[in-house]
PDB file of C-alpha atoms in Angstrom:
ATOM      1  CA  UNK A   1      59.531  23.265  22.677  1.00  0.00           C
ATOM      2  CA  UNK A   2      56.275  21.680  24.437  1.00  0.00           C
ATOM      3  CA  UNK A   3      56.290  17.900  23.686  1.00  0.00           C
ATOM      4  CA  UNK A   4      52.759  17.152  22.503  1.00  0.00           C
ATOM      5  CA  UNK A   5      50.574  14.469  24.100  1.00  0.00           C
ATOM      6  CA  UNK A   6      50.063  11.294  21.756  1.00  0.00           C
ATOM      7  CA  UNK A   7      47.113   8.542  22.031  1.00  0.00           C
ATOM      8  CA  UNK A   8      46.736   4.976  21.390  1.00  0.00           C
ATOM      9  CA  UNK A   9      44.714   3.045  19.365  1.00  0.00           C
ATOM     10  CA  UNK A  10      41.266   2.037  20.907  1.00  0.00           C
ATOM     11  CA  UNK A  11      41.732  -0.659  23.439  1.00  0.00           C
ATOM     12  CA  UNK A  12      37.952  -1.236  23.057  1.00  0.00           C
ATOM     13  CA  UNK A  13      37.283  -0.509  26.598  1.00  0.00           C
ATOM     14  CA  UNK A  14      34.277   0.665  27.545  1.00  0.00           C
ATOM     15  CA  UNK A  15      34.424   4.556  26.640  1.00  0.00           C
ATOM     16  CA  UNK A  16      30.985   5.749  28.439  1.00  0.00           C
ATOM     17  CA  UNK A  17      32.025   9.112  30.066  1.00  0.00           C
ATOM     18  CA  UNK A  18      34.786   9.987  27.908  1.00  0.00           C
ATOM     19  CA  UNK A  19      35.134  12.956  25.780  1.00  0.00           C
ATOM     20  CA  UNK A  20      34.649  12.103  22.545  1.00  0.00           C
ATOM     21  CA  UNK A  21      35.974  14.392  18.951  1.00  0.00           C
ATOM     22  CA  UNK A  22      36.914  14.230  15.493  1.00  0.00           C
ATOM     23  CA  UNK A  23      40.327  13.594  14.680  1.00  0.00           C
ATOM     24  CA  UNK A  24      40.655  15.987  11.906  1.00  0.00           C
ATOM     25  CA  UNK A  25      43.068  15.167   8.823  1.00  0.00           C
ATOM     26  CA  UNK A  26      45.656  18.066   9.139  1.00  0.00           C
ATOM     27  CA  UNK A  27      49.137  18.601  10.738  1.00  0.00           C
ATOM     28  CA  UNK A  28      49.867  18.735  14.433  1.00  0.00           C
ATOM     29  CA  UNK A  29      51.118  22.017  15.704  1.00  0.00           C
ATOM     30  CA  UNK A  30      51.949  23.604  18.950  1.00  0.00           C
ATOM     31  CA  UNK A  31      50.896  26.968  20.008  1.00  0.00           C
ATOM     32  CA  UNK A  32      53.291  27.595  23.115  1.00  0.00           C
ATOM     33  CA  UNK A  33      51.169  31.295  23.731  1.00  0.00           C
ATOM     34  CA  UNK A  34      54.122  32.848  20.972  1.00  0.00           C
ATOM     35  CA  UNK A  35      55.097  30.549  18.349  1.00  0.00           C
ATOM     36  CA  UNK A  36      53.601  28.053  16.324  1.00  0.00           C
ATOM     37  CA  UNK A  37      55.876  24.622  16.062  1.00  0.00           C
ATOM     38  CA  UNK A  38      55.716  21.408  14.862  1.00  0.00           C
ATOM     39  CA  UNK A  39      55.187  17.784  16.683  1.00  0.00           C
ATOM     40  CA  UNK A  40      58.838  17.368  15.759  1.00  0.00           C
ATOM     41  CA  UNK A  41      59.951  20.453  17.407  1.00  0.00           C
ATOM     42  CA  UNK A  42      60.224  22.716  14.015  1.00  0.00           C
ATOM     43  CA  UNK A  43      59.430  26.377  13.847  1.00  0.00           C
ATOM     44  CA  UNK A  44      56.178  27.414  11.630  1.00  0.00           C
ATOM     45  CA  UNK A  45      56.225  30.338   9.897  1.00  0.00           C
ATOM     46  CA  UNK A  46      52.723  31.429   9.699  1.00  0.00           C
ATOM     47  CA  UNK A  47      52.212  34.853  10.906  1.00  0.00           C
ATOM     48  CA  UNK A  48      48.543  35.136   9.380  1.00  0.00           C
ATOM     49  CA  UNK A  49      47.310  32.506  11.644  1.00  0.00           C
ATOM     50  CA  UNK A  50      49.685  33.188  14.888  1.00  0.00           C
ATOM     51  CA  UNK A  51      47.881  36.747  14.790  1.00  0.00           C
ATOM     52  CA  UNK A  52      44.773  34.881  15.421  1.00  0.00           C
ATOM     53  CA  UNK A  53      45.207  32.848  18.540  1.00  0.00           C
ATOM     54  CA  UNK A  54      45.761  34.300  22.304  1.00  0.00           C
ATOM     55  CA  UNK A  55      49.071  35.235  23.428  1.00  0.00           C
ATOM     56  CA  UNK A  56      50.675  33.505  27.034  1.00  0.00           C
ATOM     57  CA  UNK A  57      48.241  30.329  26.567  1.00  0.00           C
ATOM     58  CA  UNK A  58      49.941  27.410  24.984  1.00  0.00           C
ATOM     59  CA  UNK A  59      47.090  25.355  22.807  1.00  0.00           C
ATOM     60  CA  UNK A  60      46.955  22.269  21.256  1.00  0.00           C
ATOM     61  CA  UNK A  61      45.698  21.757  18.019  1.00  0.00           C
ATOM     62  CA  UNK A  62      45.981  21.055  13.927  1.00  0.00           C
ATOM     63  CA  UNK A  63      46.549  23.084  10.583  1.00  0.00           C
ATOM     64  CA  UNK A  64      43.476  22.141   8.851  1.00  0.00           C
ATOM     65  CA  UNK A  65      41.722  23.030   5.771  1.00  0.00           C
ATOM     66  CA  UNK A  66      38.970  21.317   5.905  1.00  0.00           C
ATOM     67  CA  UNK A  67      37.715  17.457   5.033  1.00  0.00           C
ATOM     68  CA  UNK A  68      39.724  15.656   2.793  1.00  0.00           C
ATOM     69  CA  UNK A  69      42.006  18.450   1.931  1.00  0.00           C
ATOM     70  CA  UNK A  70      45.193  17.349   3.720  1.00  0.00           C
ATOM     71  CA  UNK A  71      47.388  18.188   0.909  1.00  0.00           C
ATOM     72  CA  UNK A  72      46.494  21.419   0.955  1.00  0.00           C
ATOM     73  CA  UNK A  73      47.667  21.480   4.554  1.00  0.00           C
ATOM     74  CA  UNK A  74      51.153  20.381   3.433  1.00  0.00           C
ATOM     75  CA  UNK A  75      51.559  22.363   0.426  1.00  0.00           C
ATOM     76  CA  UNK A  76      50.900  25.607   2.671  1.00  0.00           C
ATOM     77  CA  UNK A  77      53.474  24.072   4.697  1.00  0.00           C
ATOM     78  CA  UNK A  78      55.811  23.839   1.764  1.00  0.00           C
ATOM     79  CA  UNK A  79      54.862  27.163   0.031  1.00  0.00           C
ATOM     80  CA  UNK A  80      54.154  29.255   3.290  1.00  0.00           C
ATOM     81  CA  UNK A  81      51.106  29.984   1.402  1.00  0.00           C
ATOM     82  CA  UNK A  82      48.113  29.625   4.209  1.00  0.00           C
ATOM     83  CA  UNK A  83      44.788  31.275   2.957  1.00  0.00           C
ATOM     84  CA  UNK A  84      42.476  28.594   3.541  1.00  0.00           C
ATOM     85  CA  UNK A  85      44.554  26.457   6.620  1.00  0.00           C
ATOM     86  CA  UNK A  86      43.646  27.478  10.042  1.00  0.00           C
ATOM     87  CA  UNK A  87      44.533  26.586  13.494  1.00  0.00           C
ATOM     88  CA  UNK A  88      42.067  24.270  14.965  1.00  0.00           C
ATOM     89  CA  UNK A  89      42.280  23.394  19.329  1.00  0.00           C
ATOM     90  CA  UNK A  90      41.371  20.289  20.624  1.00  0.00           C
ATOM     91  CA  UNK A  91      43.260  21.082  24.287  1.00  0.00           C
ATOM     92  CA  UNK A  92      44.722  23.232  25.991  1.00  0.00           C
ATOM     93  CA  UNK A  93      48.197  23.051  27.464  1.00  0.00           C
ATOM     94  CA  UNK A  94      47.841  22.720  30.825  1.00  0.00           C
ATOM     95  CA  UNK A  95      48.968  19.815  33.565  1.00  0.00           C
ATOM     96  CA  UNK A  96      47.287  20.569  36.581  1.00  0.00           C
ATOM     97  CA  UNK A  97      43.349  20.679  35.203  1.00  0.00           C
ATOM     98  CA  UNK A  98      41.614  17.529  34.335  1.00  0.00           C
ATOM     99  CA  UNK A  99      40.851  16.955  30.644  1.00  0.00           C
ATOM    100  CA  UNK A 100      37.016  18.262  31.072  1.00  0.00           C
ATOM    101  CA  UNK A 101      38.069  21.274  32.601  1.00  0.00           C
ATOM    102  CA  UNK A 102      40.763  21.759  29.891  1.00  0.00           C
ATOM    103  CA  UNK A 103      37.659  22.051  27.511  1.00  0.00           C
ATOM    104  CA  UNK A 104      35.581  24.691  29.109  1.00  0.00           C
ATOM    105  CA  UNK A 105      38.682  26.595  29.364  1.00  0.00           C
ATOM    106  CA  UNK A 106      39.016  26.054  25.629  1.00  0.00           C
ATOM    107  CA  UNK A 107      35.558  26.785  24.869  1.00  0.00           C
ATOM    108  CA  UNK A 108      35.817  30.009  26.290  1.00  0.00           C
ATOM    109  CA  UNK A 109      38.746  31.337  24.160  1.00  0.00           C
ATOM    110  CA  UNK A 110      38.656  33.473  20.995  1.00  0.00           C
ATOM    111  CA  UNK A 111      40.044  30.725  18.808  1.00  0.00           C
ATOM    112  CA  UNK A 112      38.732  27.803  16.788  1.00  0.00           C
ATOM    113  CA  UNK A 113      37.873  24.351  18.420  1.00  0.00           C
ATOM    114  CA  UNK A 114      37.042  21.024  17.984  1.00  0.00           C
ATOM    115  CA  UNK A 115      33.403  20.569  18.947  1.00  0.00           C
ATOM    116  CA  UNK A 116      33.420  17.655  21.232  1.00  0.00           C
ATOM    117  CA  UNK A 117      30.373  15.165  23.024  1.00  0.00           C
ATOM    118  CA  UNK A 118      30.682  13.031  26.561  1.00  0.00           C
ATOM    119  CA  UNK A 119      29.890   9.185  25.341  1.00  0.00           C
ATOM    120  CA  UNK A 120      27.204   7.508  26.291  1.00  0.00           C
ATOM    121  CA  UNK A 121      28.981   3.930  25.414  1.00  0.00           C
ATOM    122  CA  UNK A 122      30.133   2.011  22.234  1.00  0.00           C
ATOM    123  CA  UNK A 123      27.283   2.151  20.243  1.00  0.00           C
ATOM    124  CA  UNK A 124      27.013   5.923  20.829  1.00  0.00           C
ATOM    125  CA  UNK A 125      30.911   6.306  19.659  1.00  0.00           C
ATOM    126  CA  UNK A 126      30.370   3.779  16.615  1.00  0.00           C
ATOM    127  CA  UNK A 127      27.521   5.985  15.542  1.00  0.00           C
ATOM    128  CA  UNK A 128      29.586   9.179  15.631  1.00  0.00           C
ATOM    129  CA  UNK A 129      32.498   7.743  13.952  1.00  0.00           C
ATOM    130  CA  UNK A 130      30.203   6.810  11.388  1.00  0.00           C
ATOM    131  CA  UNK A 131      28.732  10.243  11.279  1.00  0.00           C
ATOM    132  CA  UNK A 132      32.059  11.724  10.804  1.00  0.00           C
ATOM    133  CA  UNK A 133      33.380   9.088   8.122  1.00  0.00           C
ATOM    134  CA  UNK A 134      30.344   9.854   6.028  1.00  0.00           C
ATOM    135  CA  UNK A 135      31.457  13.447   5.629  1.00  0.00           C
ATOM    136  CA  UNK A 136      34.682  12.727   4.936  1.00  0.00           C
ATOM    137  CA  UNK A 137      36.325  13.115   7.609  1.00  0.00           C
ATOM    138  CA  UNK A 138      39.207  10.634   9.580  1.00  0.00           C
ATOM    139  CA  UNK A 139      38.114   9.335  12.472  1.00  0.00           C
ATOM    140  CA  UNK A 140      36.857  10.322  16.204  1.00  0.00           C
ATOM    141  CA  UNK A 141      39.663  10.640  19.203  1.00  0.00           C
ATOM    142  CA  UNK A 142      38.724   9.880  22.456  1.00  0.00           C
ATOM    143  CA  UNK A 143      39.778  11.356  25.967  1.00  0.00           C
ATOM    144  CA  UNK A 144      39.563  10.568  29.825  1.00  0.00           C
ATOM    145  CA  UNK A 145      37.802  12.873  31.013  1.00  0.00           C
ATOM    146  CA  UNK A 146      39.673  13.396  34.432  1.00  0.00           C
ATOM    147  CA  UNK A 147      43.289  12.941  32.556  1.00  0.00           C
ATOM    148  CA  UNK A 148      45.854  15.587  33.069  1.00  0.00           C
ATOM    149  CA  UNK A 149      47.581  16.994  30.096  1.00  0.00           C
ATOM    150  CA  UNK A 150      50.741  14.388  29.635  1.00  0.00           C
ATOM    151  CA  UNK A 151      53.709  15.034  27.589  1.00  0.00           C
ATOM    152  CA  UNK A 152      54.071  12.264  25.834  1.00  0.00           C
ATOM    153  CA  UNK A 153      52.271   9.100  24.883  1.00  0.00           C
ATOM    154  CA  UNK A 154      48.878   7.832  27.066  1.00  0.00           C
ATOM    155  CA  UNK A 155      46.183   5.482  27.540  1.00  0.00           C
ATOM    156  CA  UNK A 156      44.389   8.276  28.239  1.00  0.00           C
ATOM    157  CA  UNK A 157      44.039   9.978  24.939  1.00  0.00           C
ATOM    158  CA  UNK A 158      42.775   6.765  21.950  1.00  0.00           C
ATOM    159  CA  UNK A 159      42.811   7.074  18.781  1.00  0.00           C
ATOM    160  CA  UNK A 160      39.559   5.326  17.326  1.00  0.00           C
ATOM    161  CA  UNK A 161      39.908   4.957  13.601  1.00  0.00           C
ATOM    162  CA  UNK A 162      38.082   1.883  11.563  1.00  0.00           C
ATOM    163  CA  UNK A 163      40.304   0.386   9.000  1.00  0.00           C
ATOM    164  CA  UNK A 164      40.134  -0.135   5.756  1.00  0.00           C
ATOM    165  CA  UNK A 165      41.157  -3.256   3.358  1.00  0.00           C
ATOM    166  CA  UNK A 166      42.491  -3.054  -0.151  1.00  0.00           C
ATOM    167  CA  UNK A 167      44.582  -5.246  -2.700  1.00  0.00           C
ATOM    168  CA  UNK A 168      46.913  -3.590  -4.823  1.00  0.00           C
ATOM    169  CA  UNK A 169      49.204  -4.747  -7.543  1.00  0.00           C
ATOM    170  CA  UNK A 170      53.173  -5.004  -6.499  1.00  0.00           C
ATOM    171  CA  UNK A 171      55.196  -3.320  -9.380  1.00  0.00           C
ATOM    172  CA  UNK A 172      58.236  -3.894  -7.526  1.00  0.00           C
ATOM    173  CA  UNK A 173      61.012  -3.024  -4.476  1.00  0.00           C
ATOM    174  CA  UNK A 174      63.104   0.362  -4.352  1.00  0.00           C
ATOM    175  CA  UNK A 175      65.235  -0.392  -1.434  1.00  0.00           C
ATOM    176  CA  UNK A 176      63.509   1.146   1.200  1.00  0.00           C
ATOM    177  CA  UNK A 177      59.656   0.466   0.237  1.00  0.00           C
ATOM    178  CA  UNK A 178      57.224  -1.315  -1.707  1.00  0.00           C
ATOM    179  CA  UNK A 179      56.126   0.096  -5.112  1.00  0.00           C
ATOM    180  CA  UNK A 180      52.415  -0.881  -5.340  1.00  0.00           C
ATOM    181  CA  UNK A 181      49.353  -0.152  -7.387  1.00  0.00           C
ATOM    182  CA  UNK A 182      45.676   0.240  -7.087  1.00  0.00           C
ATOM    183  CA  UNK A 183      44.674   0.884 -10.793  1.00  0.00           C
ATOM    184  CA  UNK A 184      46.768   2.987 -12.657  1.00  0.00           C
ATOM    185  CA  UNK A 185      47.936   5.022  -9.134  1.00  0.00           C
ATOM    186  CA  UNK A 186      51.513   4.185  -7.941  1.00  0.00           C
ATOM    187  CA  UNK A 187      52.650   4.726  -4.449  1.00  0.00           C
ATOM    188  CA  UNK A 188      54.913   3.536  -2.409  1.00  0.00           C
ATOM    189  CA  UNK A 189      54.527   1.385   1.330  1.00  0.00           C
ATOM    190  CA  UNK A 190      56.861   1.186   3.840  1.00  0.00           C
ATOM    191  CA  UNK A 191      55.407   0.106   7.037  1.00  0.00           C
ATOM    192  CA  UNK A 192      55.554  -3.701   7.011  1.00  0.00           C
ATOM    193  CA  UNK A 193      57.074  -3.945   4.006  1.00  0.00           C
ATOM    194  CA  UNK A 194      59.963  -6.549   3.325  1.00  0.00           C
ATOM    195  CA  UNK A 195      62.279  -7.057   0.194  1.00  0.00           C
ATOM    196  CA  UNK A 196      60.289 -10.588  -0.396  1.00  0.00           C
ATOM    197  CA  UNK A 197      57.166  -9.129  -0.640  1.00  0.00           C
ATOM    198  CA  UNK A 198      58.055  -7.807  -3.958  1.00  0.00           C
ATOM    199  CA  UNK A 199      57.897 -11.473  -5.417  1.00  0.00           C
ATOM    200  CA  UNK A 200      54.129 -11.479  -4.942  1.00  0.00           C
ATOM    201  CA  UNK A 201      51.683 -10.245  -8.134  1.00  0.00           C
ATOM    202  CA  UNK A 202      49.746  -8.304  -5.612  1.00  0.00           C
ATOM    203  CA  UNK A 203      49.275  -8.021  -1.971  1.00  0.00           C
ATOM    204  CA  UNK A 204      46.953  -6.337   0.932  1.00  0.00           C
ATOM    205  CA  UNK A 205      47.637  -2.942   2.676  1.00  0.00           C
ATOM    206  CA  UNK A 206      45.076  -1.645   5.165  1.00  0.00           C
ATOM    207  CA  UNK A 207      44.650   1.878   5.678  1.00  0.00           C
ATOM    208  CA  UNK A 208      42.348   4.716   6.379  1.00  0.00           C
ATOM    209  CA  UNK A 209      40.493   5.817   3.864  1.00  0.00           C
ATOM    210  CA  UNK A 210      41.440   7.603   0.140  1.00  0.00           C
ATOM    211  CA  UNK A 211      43.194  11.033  -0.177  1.00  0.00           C
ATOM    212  CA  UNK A 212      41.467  12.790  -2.853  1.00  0.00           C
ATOM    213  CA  UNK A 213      44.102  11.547  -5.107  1.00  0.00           C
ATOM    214  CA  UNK A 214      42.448   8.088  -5.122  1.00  0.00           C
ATOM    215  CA  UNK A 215      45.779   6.690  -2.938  1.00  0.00           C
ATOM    216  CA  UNK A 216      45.345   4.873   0.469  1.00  0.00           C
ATOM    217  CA  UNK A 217      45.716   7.300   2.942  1.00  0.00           C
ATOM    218  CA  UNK A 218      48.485   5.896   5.577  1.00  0.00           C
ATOM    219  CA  UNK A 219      49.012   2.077   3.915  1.00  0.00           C
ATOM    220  CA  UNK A 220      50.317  -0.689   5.411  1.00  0.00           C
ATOM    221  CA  UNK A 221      51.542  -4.099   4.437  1.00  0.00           C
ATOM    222  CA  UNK A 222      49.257  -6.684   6.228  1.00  0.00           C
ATOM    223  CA  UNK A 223      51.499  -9.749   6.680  1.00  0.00           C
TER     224      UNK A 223
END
């Protein structure tokens, strides 16, 4: 198994010079040049999409299906069912090149990319995360561009993502995770949630957006 490299949120630094992408709404997967796995180190059985990407390199990347269509991501996950879910690299696997060279050498592969732009400063990465929100899409990830590949977690690699406020109505506590509302939509939050919170007629969960379900996509509990 190849342990995946994982960002942080923005800092707010200044990000002129990085490499700038979308941060697609998929699954993280691993191509090790062989097999496709999982950020948690499972197997994935998709032979329709390994056929597609180059043996011996190890790649980077996401199942995606497009904007907004996540769960179709994890159904073909579920079913094994994958017309319409592709592979999509954003690096390639490879310690010893900086993060800018890791691109080029992506670029020049037979295989589906992330498309990518070099910052000019904040105003220039506010205005593409905008861009990309107003298609639908998740947010923008952002990369040093003389960082190595790391195999783990990095400063290097930040996750810029603007979130989003909403009050829902508490229905209640099921041991492990607040039942909520927004409307006539139930769905349960766990991050930040407490037993006591369940005394409250409503309460605040930020998150990132809608999945096209109408539910907030990745709530939390604001304390």
């Amino acid at each position: 198994m190849i342990y995946p490299m994982k960002g942080y949120n923005y800092t707010g630094e200044t990000p002129k010079g990085w490499i700038m992408a979308e941060k697609l709404d998929g699954i993280r997967a691993i191509w090790d040049g062989s097999q496709l796995w999982s950020k948690q180190g499972n197997a994935i059985n998709a032979p329709e999409i390994a056929a597609k990407l180059p043996q011996g390199i190890a790649l980077d990347g996401e199942l995606w299906a497009g904007r907004e269509r996540f769960e179709r991501v994890l159904s073909a996950l579920k079913s094994g069912d994958w017309p319409g879910v592709e592979f999509v690299a954003f690096d390639l696997i490879d310690t010893t090149m900086p993060a800018i060279a890791r691109r080029k050498a992506l670029d020049a592969l037979s295989v589906r990319s992330v498309s990518y732009e070099l910052c000019q400063g904040k105003r220039h990465l506010r205005k593409f995360e905008d861009a990309i929100k107003a298609k639908g899409g998740e947010g923008v990830m952002i990369q040093k561009p003389s960082a190595k590949y790391q195999h783990g977690r990095t400063t290097d690699l930040q996750k810029v993502k603007s979130v989003d406020v909403s009050e829902v109505a508490v229905s209640g506590w099921n041991g492990k995770s607040l039942d909520v509302m927004v409307g006539k939509l139930e769905f349960k939050v766990a991050m930040g949630a407490k037993p006591h919170h369940a005394k409250s007629k409503t309460t605040f969960v930020s998150h990132y957006g809608l999945t096209v379900n109408g539910i907030p996509r990745h709530a939390a509990l604001l304390a």
